[in-house]
PDB file of C-alpha atoms in Angstrom:
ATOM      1  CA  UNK X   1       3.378   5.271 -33.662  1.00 86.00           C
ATOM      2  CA  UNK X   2       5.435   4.627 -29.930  1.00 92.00           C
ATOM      3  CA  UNK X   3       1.423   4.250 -28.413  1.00 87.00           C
ATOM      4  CA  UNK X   4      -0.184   2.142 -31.201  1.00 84.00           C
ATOM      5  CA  UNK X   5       2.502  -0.509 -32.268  1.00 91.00           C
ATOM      6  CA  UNK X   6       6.134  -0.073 -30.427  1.00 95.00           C
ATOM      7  CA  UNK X   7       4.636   0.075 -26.658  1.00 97.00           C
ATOM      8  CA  UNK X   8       3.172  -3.550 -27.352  1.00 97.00           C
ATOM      9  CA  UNK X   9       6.397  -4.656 -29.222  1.00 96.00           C
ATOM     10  CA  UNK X  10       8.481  -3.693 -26.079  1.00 96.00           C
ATOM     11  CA  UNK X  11       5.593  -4.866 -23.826  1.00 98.00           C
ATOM     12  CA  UNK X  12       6.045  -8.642 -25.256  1.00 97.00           C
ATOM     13  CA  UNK X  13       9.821  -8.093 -25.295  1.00 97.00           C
ATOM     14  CA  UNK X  14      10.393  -7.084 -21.753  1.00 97.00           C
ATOM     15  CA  UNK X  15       7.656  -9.207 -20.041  1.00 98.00           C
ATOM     16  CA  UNK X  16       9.160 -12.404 -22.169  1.00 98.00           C
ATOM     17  CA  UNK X  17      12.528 -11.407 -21.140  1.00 98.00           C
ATOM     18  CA  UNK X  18      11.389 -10.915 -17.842  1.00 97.00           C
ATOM     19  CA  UNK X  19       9.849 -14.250 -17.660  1.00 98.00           C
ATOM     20  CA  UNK X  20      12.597 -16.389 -19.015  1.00 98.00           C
ATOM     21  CA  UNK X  21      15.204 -14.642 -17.158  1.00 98.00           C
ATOM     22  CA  UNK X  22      13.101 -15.209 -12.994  1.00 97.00           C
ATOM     23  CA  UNK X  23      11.663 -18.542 -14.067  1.00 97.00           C
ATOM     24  CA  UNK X  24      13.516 -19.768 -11.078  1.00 98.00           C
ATOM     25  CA  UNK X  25      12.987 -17.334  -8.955  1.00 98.00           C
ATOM     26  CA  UNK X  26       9.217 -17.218  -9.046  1.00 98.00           C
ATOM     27  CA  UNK X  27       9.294 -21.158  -8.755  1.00 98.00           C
ATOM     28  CA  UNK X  28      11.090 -21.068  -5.427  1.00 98.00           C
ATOM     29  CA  UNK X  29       8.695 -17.791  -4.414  1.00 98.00           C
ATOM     30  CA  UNK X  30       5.314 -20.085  -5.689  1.00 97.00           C
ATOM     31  CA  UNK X  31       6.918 -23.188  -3.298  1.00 97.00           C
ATOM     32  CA  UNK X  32       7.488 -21.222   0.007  1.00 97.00           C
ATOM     33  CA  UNK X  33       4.497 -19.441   0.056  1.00 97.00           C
ATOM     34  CA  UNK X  34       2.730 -22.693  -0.070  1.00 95.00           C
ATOM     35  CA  UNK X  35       4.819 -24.093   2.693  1.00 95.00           C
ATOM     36  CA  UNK X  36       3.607 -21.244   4.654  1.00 93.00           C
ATOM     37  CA  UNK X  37       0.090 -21.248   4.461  1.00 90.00           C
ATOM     38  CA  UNK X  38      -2.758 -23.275   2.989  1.00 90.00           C
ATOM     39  CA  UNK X  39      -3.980 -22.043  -0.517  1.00 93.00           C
ATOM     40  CA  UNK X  40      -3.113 -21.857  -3.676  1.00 95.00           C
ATOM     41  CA  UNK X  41       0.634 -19.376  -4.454  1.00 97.00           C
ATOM     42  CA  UNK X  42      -1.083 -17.418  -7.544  1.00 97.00           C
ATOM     43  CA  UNK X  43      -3.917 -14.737  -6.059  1.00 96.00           C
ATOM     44  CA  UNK X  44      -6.500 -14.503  -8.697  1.00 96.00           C
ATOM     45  CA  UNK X  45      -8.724 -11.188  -9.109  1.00 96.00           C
ATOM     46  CA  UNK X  46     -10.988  -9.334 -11.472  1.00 97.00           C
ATOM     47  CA  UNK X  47      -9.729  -5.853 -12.370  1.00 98.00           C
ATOM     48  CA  UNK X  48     -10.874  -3.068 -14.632  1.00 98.00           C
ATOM     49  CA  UNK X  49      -8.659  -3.483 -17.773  1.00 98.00           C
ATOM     50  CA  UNK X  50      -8.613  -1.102 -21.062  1.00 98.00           C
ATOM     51  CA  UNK X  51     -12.273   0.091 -22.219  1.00 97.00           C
ATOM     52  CA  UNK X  52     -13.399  -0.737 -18.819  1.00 97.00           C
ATOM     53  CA  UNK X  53     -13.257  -4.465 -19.650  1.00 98.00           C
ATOM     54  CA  UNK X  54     -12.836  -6.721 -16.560  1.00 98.00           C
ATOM     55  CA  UNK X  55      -9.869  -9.006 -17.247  1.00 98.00           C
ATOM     56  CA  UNK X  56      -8.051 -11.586 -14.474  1.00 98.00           C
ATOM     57  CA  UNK X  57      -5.566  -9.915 -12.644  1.00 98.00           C
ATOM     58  CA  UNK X  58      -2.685 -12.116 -11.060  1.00 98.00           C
ATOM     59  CA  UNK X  59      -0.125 -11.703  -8.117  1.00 97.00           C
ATOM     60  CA  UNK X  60       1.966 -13.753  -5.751  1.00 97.00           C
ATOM     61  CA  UNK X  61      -0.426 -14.647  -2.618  1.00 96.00           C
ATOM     62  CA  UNK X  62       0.857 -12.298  -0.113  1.00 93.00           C
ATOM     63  CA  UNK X  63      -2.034 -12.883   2.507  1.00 91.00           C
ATOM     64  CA  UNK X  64      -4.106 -15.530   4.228  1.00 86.00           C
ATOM     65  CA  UNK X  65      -6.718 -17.088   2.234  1.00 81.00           C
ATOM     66  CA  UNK X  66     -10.017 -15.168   2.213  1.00 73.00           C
ATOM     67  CA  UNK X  67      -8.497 -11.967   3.717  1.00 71.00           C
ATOM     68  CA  UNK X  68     -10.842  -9.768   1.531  1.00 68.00           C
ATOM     69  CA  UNK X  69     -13.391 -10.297   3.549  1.00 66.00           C
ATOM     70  CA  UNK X  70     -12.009  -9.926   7.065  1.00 62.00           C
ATOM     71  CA  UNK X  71     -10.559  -6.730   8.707  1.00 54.00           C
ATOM     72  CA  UNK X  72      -9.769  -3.862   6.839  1.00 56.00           C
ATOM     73  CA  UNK X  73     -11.201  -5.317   3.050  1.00 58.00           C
ATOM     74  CA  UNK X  74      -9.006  -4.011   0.107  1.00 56.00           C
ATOM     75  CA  UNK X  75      -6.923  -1.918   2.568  1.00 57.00           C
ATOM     76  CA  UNK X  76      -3.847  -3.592   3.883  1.00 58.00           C
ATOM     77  CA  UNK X  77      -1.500  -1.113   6.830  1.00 59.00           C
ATOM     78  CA  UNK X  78       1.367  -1.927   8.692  1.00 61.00           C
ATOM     79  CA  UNK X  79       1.432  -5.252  10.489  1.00 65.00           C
ATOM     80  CA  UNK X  80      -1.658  -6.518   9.110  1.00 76.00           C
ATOM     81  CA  UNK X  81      -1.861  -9.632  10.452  1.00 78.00           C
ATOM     82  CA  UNK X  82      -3.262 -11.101   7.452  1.00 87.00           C
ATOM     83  CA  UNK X  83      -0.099 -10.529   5.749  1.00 91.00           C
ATOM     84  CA  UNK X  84       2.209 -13.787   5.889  1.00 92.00           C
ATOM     85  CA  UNK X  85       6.072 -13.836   6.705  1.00 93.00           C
ATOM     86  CA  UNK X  86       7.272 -14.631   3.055  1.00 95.00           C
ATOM     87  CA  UNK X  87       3.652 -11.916   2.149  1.00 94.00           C
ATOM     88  CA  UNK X  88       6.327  -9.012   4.234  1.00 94.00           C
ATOM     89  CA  UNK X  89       9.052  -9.769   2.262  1.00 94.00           C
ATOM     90  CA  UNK X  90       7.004  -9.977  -1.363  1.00 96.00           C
ATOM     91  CA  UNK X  91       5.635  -7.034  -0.442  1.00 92.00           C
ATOM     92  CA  UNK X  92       8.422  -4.775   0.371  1.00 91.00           C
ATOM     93  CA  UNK X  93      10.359  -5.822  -2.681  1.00 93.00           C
ATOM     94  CA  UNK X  94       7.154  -5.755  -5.192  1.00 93.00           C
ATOM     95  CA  UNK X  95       8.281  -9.759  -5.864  1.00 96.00           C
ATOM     96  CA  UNK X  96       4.449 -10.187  -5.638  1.00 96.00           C
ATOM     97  CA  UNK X  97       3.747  -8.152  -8.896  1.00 97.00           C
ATOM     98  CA  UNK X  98       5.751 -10.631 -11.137  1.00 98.00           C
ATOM     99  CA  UNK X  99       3.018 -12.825 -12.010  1.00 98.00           C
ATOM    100  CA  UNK X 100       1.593  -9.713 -13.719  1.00 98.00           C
ATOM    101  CA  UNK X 101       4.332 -10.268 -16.718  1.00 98.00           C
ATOM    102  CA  UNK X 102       1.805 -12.703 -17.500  1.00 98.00           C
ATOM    103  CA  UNK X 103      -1.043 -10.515 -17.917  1.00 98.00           C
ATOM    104  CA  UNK X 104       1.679  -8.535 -20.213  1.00 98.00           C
ATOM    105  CA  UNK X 105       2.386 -11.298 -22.501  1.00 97.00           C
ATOM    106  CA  UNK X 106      -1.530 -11.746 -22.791  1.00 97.00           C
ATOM    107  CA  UNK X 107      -2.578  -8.035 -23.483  1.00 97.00           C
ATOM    108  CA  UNK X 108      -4.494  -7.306 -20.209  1.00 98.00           C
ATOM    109  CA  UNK X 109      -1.604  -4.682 -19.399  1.00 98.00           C
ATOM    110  CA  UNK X 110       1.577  -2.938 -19.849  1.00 98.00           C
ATOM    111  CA  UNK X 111       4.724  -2.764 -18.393  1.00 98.00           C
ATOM    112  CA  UNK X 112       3.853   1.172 -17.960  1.00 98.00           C
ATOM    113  CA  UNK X 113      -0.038   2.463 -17.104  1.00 98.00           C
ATOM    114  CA  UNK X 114      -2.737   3.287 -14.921  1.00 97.00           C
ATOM    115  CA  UNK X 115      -2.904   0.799 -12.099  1.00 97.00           C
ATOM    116  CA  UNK X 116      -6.033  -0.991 -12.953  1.00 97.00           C
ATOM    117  CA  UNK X 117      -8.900  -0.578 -10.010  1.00 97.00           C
ATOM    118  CA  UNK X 118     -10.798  -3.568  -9.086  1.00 96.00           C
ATOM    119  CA  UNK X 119     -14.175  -3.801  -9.885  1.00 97.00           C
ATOM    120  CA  UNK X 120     -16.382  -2.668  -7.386  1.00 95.00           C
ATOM    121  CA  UNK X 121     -12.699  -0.234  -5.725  1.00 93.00           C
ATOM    122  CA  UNK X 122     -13.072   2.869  -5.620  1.00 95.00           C
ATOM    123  CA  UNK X 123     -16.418   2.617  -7.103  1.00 96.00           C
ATOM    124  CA  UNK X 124     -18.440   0.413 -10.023  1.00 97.00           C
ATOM    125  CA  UNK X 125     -17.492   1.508 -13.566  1.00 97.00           C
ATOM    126  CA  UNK X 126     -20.402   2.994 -13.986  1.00 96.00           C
ATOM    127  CA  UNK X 127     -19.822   5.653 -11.537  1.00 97.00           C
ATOM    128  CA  UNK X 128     -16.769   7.048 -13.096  1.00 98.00           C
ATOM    129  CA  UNK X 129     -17.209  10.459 -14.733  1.00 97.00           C
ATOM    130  CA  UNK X 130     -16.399  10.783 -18.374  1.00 97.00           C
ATOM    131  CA  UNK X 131     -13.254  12.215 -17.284  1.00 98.00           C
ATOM    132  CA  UNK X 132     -12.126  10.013 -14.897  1.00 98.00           C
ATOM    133  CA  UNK X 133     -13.050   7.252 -17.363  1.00 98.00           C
ATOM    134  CA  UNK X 134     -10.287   8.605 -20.034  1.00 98.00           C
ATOM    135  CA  UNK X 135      -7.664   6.644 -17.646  1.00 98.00           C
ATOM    136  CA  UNK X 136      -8.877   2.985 -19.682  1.00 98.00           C
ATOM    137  CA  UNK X 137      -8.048   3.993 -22.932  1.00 98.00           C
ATOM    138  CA  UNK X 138      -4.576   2.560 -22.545  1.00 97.00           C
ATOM    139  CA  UNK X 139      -4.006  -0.371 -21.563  1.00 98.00           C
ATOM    140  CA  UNK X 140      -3.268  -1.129 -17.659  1.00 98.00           C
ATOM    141  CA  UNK X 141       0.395  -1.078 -16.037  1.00 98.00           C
ATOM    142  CA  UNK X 142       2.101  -2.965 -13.694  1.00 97.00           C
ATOM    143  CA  UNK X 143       3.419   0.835 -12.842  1.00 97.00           C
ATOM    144  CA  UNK X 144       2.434   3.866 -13.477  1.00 97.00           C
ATOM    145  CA  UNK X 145       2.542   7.664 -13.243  1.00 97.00           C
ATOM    146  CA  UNK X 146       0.512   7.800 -10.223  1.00 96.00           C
ATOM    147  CA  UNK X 147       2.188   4.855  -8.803  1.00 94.00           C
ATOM    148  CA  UNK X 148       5.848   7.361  -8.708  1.00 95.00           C
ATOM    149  CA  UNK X 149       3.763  10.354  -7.236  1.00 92.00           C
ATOM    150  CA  UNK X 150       2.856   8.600  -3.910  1.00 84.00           C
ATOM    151  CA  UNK X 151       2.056   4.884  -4.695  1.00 73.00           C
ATOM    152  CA  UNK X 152      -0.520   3.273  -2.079  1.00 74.00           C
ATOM    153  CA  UNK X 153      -0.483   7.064  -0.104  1.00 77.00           C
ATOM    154  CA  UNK X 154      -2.290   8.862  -2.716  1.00 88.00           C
ATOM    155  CA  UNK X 155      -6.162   9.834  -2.666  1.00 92.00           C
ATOM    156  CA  UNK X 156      -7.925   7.988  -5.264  1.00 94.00           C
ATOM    157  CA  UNK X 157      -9.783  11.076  -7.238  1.00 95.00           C
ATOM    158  CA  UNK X 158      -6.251  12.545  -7.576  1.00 96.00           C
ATOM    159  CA  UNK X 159      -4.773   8.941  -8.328  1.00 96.00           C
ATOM    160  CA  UNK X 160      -7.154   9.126 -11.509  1.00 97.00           C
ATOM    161  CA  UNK X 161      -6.393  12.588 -12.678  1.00 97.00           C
ATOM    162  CA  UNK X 162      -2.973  11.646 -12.397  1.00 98.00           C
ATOM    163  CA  UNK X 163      -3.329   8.412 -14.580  1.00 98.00           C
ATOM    164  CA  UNK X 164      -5.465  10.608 -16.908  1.00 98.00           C
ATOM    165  CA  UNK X 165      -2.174  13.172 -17.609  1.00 98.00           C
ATOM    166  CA  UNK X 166      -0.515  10.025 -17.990  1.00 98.00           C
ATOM    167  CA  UNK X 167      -2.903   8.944 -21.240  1.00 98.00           C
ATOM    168  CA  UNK X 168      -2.673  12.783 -22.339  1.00 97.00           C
ATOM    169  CA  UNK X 169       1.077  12.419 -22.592  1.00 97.00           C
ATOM    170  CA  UNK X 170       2.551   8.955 -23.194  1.00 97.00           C
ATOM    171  CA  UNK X 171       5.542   8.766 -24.885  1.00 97.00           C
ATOM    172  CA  UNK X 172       8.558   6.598 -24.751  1.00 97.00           C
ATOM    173  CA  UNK X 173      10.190   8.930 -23.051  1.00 97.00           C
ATOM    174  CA  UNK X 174       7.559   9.522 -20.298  1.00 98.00           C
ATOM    175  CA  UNK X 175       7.703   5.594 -20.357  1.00 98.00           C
ATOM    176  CA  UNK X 176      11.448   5.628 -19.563  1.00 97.00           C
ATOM    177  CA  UNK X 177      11.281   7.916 -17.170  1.00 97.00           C
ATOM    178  CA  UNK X 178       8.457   6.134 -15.108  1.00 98.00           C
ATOM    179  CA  UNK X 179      10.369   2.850 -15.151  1.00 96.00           C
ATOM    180  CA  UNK X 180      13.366   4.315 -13.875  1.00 96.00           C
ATOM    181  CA  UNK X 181      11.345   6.637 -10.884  1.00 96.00           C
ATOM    182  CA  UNK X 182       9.342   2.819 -10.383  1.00 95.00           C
ATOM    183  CA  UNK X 183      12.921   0.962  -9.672  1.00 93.00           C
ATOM    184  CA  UNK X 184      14.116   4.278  -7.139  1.00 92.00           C
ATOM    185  CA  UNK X 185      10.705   3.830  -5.605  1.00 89.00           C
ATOM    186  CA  UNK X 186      11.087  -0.284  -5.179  1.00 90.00           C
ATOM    187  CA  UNK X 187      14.657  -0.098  -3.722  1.00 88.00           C
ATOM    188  CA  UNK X 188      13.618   2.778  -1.361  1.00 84.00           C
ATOM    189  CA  UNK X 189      10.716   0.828  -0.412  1.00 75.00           C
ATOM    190  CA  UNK X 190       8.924   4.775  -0.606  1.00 67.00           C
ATOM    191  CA  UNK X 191       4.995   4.699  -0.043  1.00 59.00           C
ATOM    192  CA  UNK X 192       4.799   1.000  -0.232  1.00 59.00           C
ATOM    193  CA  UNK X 193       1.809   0.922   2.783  1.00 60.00           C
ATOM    194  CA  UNK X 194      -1.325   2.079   3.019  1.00 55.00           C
ATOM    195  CA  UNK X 195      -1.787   4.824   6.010  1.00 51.00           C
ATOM    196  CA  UNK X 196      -5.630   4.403   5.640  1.00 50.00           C
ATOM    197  CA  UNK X 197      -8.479   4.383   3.059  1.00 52.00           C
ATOM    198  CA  UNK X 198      -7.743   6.430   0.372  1.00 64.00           C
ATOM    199  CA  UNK X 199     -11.461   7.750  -1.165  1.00 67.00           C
ATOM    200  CA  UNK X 200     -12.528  10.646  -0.174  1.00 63.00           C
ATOM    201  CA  UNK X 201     -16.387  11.490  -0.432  1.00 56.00           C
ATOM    202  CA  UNK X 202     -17.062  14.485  -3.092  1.00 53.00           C
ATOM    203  CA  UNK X 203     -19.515  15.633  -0.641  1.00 39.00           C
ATOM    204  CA  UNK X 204     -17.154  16.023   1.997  1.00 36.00           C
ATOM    205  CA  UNK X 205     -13.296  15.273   3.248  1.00 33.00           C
ATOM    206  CA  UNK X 206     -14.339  12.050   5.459  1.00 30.00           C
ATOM    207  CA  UNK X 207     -12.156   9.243   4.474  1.00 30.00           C
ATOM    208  CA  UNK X 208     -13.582   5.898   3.741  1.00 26.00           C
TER     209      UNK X 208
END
C-alpha cells in the first residue's frame, strides 16, 4: 500500500510544501547565478526515469555554460574550474537539487530513490543487465540509499546493486530513515566530490 499510493501522496505533499515554503529562496538563488555568468539559472538534462523512460531532469546551474563538453565531462573534482562561485556554495549545501521538487510534483521522481543515471552515464540503457535494470521500477529520487552509503565516492556497479536492495525493501520506514541519513550527510557536507571516475570495467579494475 506505502509503495503504490502513500509514497506519491507524501511525494506531492512534501515537494508542494517544499516549494511554497523556498519560493524566495530559489528566486534570489535563480537571480545571482545569472549575475554571475551568462546562461540561463535552470540546467536542463535528460535522465533515465522509471521503466527506463528518459524524462527532463532539472537543477540550479552550478557550472559554466557548455561544461559537459570540456575537461573532465560528467565528472566534476575539487576546484573544477568550471564550477562558479555561487556553483561552490550550491554545491556544498545541495541548494542546486531544489529545482528537482519540480520533477516531484510532476511524477518524474521521488523525494526517496535511485539517483537517476543520465542517458548515455554509466552506459546506454540497453547495456544494463536484467539485474541492474530492477533499479527503474520505482520511480527516481532526489536521494537515495546509495546516495547515504558514499554519495558521488561510490563505484557505479555497486551504486546499482545498492539502489536495487533499495527497490527490494522500500518501506516508509526505510524512507524515513534515508531522509534523515540524507540531511546528516548535507550538513556534514560527507562525500559531496567526486575523487575520480567512478566505472569500473568488468573486464578489469581500470577506472574510467
Amino acid at each position: 500500500m506505502y509503495k503504490v499510493f502513500f509514497k506519491r501522496f507524501f511525494d506531492i505533499l512534501l515537494s508542494a510544501a517544499a516549494l511554497l515554503a523556498l519560493w524566495w529562496l530559489m528566486a534570489i538563488v535563480a537571480v545571482l547565478i545569472r549575475l554571475e555568468s551568462r546562461g540561463p539559472a535552470i540546467f536542463r538534462q535528460q535522465r533515465l526515469g522509471q521503466g527506463g523512460r528518459e524524462f527532463t531532469f532539472y537543477k540550479f546551474r552550478s557550472m559554466s555554460v557548455g561544461a559537459e563538453r570540456t575537461g573532465s565531462g560528467v565528472y566534476s573534482g575539487k576546484n573544477d574550474s568550471r564550477v562558479t562561485r555561487i556553483g561552490k556554495i550550491l554545491r556544498a549545501t545541495s541548494i542546486d537539487e531544489l529545482p528537482q521538487l519540480w520533477n516531484i510534483l510532476k511524477g518524474d521522481m521521488s523525494l526517496i530513490g535511485p539517483r537517476p543515471p543520465l542517458t548515455y552515464h554509466p552506459w546506454p540503457i540497453d547495456q544494463y543487465t536484467e539485474f541492474q535494470r530492477r533499479m527503474f521500477e520505482v520511480r527516481p529520487g532526489i536521494t537515495g540509499w546509495a546516495q547515504v552509503h558514499g554519495r558521488k565516492d561510490v563505484e557505479w556497479h555497486r551504486r546499482i546493486e545498492l539502489n536495487v536492495w533499495y527497490v527490494d525493501h522500500l518501506s516508509f520506514a526505510l524512507d524515513v530513515k534515508i531522509f534523515f541519513l540524507t540531511i546528516w550527510k548535507v550538513l556534514s557536507n560527507a562525500d559531496n566530490e567526486n575523487v575520480g571516475a567512478t566505472v569500473v570495467k568488468d573486464e578489469d579494475t581500470t577506472r574510467v
